[in-house]
Amino acid sequence: MSAGPAFSLAGQQLAIGLATSVATLAGGGLALKLGAERRLMVGFGCGAILGVAFVDLLPEAFALGREAWPPTALGAAVVTGFFAYVLIDRLSAAWGRAGRSWAAHLGPASLTAHSLMDGLAIGVAFAVSPPAGVVVAAGVVAHDLVDGANTVTLSFARHLGARSARRWLAADALAPLAGLALSHAVSPTRATAALMLATFAGLFLYIGATELWPRARSGELGVSGAAAAGLGAAAVFLAVRLSGT
């Protein structure tokens, strides 16, 4: 008799995990099909990534860590994430062509790691209570459309090509499912999760501000690129507001 509710709960988590994967693939698929208009996705991705950092990750980090960490500690984690990306980027340039080729994958890899944490968050929330899990999952699904598009955008921005973009999109789509599975074995404390989210915020700030924004405001894109950035930030803000997270 007890297996029924447990199976039902596992089925809910699996369905939500699949929904996050479908949303990611849909967003990335749209970015892949845009063709010549893909350049505008650079602007959209810039705004979306900065929006995720400012509207999603940072507020969540400070909410989770307010009892364990002073604000300066979480701020230090943001700075650490930012300059860790700077250091890796500069070292890869010093290593020549092989290093630059490796560093080109760092942006999509960061997004994929963030998606893994999203899946972990869903699983942990479900362990607390199924309604809490549904609320967290709604937020993840809402912005996974943007995450998929961002994964493809970053891949092309770093000149990785369509094949690599598809591979990273597939990895990003599978990451929430992996995070859900991982949540049954690992459950990070609120303090640890806060530091991780703050560090990711720093990574995303670097990606948005130094890799994508210069392209979005270039003469080639002009006002349309800046408008697309605003639209990307608005999309993330709307997703966070609608999810209630």
Short mmCIF file of C-alpha atoms in Angstrom, two decimals:
data_model
loop_
_atom_site.label_atom_id
_atom_site.label_comp_id
_atom_site.label_asym_id
_atom_site.label_seq_id
_atom_site.Cartn_x
_atom_site.Cartn_y
_atom_site.Cartn_z
CA MET A 1 0.00 0.00 0.00
CA SER A 2 2.87 2.38 0.80
CA ALA A 3 4.44 1.92 -2.63
CA GLY A 4 1.58 3.76 -4.35
CA PRO A 5 2.25 7.29 -3.01
CA ALA A 6 6.01 6.82 -3.36
CA PHE A 7 5.60 5.76 -6.98
CA SER A 8 3.24 8.66 -7.60
CA LEU A 9 5.79 11.11 -6.16
CA ALA A 10 8.58 9.59 -8.25
CA GLY A 11 6.34 9.82 -11.30
CA GLN A 12 5.68 13.51 -10.62
CA GLN A 13 9.40 14.21 -10.35
CA LEU A 14 10.12 12.31 -13.56
CA ALA A 15 7.37 14.18 -15.41
CA ILE A 16 8.69 17.52 -14.19
CA GLY A 17 12.25 16.54 -15.11
CA LEU A 18 11.10 15.65 -18.61
CA ALA A 19 9.22 18.96 -18.83
CA THR A 20 12.41 20.88 -18.01
CA SER A 21 14.26 18.93 -20.71
CA VAL A 22 11.56 19.64 -23.30
CA ALA A 23 11.55 23.34 -22.40
CA THR A 24 15.33 23.51 -22.76
CA LEU A 25 15.26 21.74 -26.12
CA ALA A 26 12.45 24.02 -27.33
CA GLY A 27 14.37 27.18 -26.47
CA GLY A 28 17.60 25.87 -27.97
CA GLY A 29 15.81 24.56 -31.05
CA LEU A 30 14.33 27.99 -31.68
CA ALA A 31 17.77 29.58 -31.43
CA LEU A 32 19.17 27.02 -33.88
CA LYS A 33 16.43 27.72 -36.41
CA LEU A 34 16.73 31.49 -36.37
CA GLY A 35 19.52 31.48 -38.94
CA ALA A 36 20.44 35.04 -39.91
CA GLU A 37 18.39 36.40 -37.01
CA ARG A 38 20.51 34.39 -34.61
CA ARG A 39 22.61 37.49 -34.04
CA LEU A 40 19.70 39.00 -32.14
CA MET A 41 19.85 36.00 -29.82
CA VAL A 42 23.20 37.34 -28.63
CA GLY A 43 21.39 40.41 -27.31
CA PHE A 44 18.55 38.31 -25.90
CA GLY A 45 21.02 35.91 -24.28
CA CYS A 46 22.96 38.79 -22.76
CA GLY A 47 19.87 40.24 -21.11
CA ALA A 48 18.64 36.82 -20.03
CA ILE A 49 21.94 35.78 -18.44
CA LEU A 50 22.28 39.09 -16.60
CA GLY A 51 18.63 38.77 -15.59
CA VAL A 52 19.23 35.29 -14.18
CA ALA A 53 22.16 36.63 -12.16
CA PHE A 54 20.39 39.70 -10.77
CA VAL A 55 16.76 38.55 -10.52
CA ASP A 56 17.09 34.83 -9.83
CA LEU A 57 20.46 33.70 -8.45
CA LEU A 58 21.44 36.64 -6.23
CA PRO A 59 18.08 37.04 -4.44
CA GLU A 60 17.90 33.27 -3.91
CA ALA A 61 21.47 33.14 -2.60
CA PHE A 62 20.83 35.91 -0.07
CA ALA A 63 17.49 34.36 0.96
CA LEU A 64 19.07 30.95 1.57
CA GLY A 65 22.22 32.23 3.23
CA ARG A 66 20.95 35.07 5.41
CA GLU A 67 21.12 32.96 8.58
CA ALA A 68 24.47 31.35 7.82
CA TRP A 69 26.51 34.03 6.05
CA PRO A 70 26.94 37.79 6.33
CA PRO A 71 26.18 39.68 3.09
CA THR A 72 29.89 40.31 2.59
CA ALA A 73 30.59 36.55 2.43
CA LEU A 74 28.01 36.06 -0.30
CA GLY A 75 29.34 39.13 -2.08
CA ALA A 76 32.81 37.59 -1.91
CA ALA A 77 31.42 34.42 -3.51
CA VAL A 78 30.03 36.51 -6.38
CA VAL A 79 33.40 38.19 -6.88
CA THR A 80 35.13 34.79 -6.69
CA GLY A 81 32.91 33.38 -9.42
CA PHE A 82 33.46 36.43 -11.61
CA PHE A 83 37.24 36.45 -11.33
CA ALA A 84 37.55 32.67 -11.50
CA TYR A 85 36.04 32.93 -14.98
CA VAL A 86 38.36 35.84 -15.79
CA LEU A 87 41.40 33.82 -14.67
CA ILE A 88 40.45 30.73 -16.64
CA ASP A 89 39.69 32.83 -19.70
CA ARG A 90 43.04 34.63 -19.55
CA LEU A 91 45.02 31.47 -18.86
CA SER A 92 43.39 29.74 -21.81
CA ALA A 93 44.42 32.63 -24.04
CA ALA A 94 48.00 32.28 -22.81
CA TRP A 95 47.93 28.57 -23.66
CA GLY A 96 47.35 29.36 -27.31
CA ARG A 97 44.93 27.76 -29.72
CA ALA A 98 44.34 24.63 -27.63
CA GLY A 99 43.56 26.72 -24.57
CA ARG A 100 41.17 29.00 -26.45
CA SER A 101 39.40 25.98 -27.90
CA TRP A 102 38.91 24.55 -24.42
CA ALA A 103 37.80 27.86 -22.91
CA ALA A 104 35.14 28.28 -25.60
CA HIS A 105 33.18 25.52 -23.86
CA LEU A 106 33.28 27.20 -20.45
CA GLY A 107 30.15 29.33 -20.96
CA PRO A 108 27.85 26.49 -22.09
CA ALA A 109 29.36 24.30 -19.36
CA SER A 110 28.45 26.91 -16.73
CA LEU A 111 24.85 26.96 -17.94
CA THR A 112 24.73 23.17 -17.88
CA ALA A 113 26.07 23.08 -14.32
CA HIS A 114 23.41 25.61 -13.35
CA SER A 115 20.74 23.35 -14.87
CA LEU A 116 22.13 20.45 -12.81
CA MET A 117 21.64 22.57 -9.70
CA ASP A 118 18.10 23.38 -10.84
CA GLY A 119 17.29 19.67 -10.93
CA LEU A 120 18.91 19.21 -7.53
CA ALA A 121 16.80 22.07 -6.16
CA ILE A 122 13.61 20.46 -7.49
CA GLY A 123 14.48 17.14 -5.85
CA VAL A 124 15.36 18.74 -2.51
CA ALA A 125 12.16 20.81 -2.56
CA PHE A 126 10.09 17.68 -3.23
CA ALA A 127 11.79 16.02 -0.26
CA VAL A 128 10.58 18.90 1.93
CA SER A 129 7.04 18.82 0.53
CA PRO A 130 5.50 18.02 -2.89
CA PRO A 131 3.78 21.45 -3.14
CA ALA A 132 7.13 23.17 -2.58
CA GLY A 133 8.64 20.95 -5.26
CA VAL A 134 5.94 21.95 -7.74
CA VAL A 135 6.56 25.66 -7.07
CA VAL A 136 10.32 25.32 -7.59
CA ALA A 137 9.77 23.18 -10.69
CA ALA A 138 7.45 25.80 -12.19
CA GLY A 139 10.22 28.36 -11.92
CA VAL A 140 12.77 26.02 -13.47
CA VAL A 141 10.53 25.08 -16.40
CA ALA A 142 9.65 28.73 -17.00
CA HIS A 143 13.23 29.85 -17.48
CA ASP A 144 14.54 26.66 -19.10
CA LEU A 145 13.23 27.96 -22.43
CA VAL A 146 15.65 30.85 -21.98
CA ASP A 147 18.42 28.54 -20.73
CA GLY A 148 18.21 26.44 -23.88
CA ALA A 149 18.41 29.51 -26.08
CA ASN A 150 21.33 30.84 -24.03
CA THR A 151 23.25 27.59 -24.37
CA VAL A 152 23.02 27.76 -28.16
CA THR A 153 23.74 31.50 -28.19
CA LEU A 154 26.91 31.12 -26.12
CA SER A 155 28.08 28.23 -28.27
CA PHE A 156 27.81 30.31 -31.43
CA ALA A 157 29.21 33.41 -29.72
CA ARG A 158 32.35 31.39 -28.99
CA HIS A 159 32.43 30.04 -32.58
CA LEU A 160 31.86 26.43 -31.53
CA GLY A 161 29.64 25.56 -34.49
CA ALA A 162 26.26 23.88 -34.83
CA ARG A 163 27.44 20.41 -33.81
CA SER A 164 28.91 21.60 -30.51
CA ALA A 165 25.86 23.79 -29.91
CA ARG A 166 23.59 20.75 -30.28
CA ARG A 167 25.78 18.68 -27.97
CA TRP A 168 25.72 21.33 -25.27
CA LEU A 169 21.98 21.76 -25.73
CA ALA A 170 21.53 18.02 -25.20
CA ALA A 171 23.73 18.15 -22.09
CA ASP A 172 21.79 21.12 -20.75
CA ALA A 173 18.49 19.33 -21.37
CA LEU A 174 19.66 16.21 -19.51
CA ALA A 175 21.23 18.12 -16.61
CA PRO A 176 17.99 18.71 -14.62
CA LEU A 177 17.19 15.00 -14.82
CA ALA A 178 20.68 14.22 -13.52
CA GLY A 179 20.19 16.77 -10.75
CA LEU A 180 16.90 15.17 -9.77
CA ALA A 181 18.59 11.77 -9.55
CA LEU A 182 21.48 13.26 -7.58
CA SER A 183 19.07 14.79 -5.06
CA HIS A 184 18.25 11.29 -3.78
CA ALA A 185 21.89 10.83 -2.76
CA VAL A 186 23.11 14.36 -2.00
CA SER A 187 21.28 17.19 -0.27
CA PRO A 188 23.37 20.37 0.11
CA THR A 189 22.70 22.55 3.14
CA ARG A 190 21.10 25.96 2.68
CA ALA A 191 24.45 27.57 3.51
CA THR A 192 26.28 25.57 0.85
CA ALA A 193 23.56 26.17 -1.73
CA ALA A 194 23.73 29.91 -1.05
CA LEU A 195 27.48 30.01 -1.75
CA MET A 196 27.06 27.95 -4.91
CA LEU A 197 24.30 30.20 -6.25
CA ALA A 198 26.31 33.34 -5.47
CA THR A 199 29.32 31.88 -7.29
CA PHE A 200 27.17 31.06 -10.32
CA ALA A 201 25.86 34.63 -10.25
CA GLY A 202 29.45 35.87 -10.57
CA LEU A 203 30.09 33.53 -13.50
CA PHE A 204 26.93 34.69 -15.26
CA LEU A 205 27.76 38.35 -14.66
CA TYR A 206 31.06 37.86 -16.44
CA ILE A 207 29.46 35.99 -19.34
CA GLY A 208 26.75 38.59 -19.83
CA ALA A 209 28.78 41.74 -19.23
CA THR A 210 32.05 40.90 -20.99
CA GLU A 211 31.25 38.24 -23.58
CA LEU A 212 27.74 38.98 -24.81
CA TRP A 213 27.04 42.66 -24.06
CA PRO A 214 29.89 44.02 -26.25
CA ARG A 215 28.44 42.02 -29.16
CA ALA A 216 24.88 43.09 -28.36
CA ARG A 217 25.76 46.79 -28.45
CA SER A 218 28.04 46.58 -31.48
CA GLY A 219 27.35 48.63 -34.58
CA GLU A 220 26.29 45.48 -36.38
CA LEU A 221 23.32 45.01 -34.08
CA GLY A 222 22.87 48.54 -32.77
CA VAL A 223 19.56 49.43 -31.17
CA SER A 224 18.01 46.07 -32.04
CA GLY A 225 20.68 44.26 -30.02
CA ALA A 226 20.09 46.46 -26.98
CA ALA A 227 16.32 45.98 -27.34
CA ALA A 228 16.80 42.21 -27.52
CA ALA A 229 18.88 42.38 -24.33
CA GLY A 230 16.06 44.22 -22.60
CA LEU A 231 13.60 41.61 -23.83
CA GLY A 232 15.80 38.80 -22.47
CA ALA A 233 16.01 40.42 -19.04
CA ALA A 234 12.24 41.00 -19.06
CA ALA A 235 11.61 37.36 -19.97
CA VAL A 236 13.61 36.16 -16.96
CA PHE A 237 11.91 38.67 -14.67
CA LEU A 238 8.49 37.51 -15.88
CA ALA A 239 9.41 33.84 -15.44
CA VAL A 240 10.59 34.44 -11.87
CA ARG A 241 7.49 36.48 -11.01
CA LEU A 242 5.09 33.93 -12.49
CA SER A 243 6.77 31.05 -10.68
CA GLY A 244 6.66 32.85 -7.36
CA THR A 245 10.25 31.86 -6.58
#
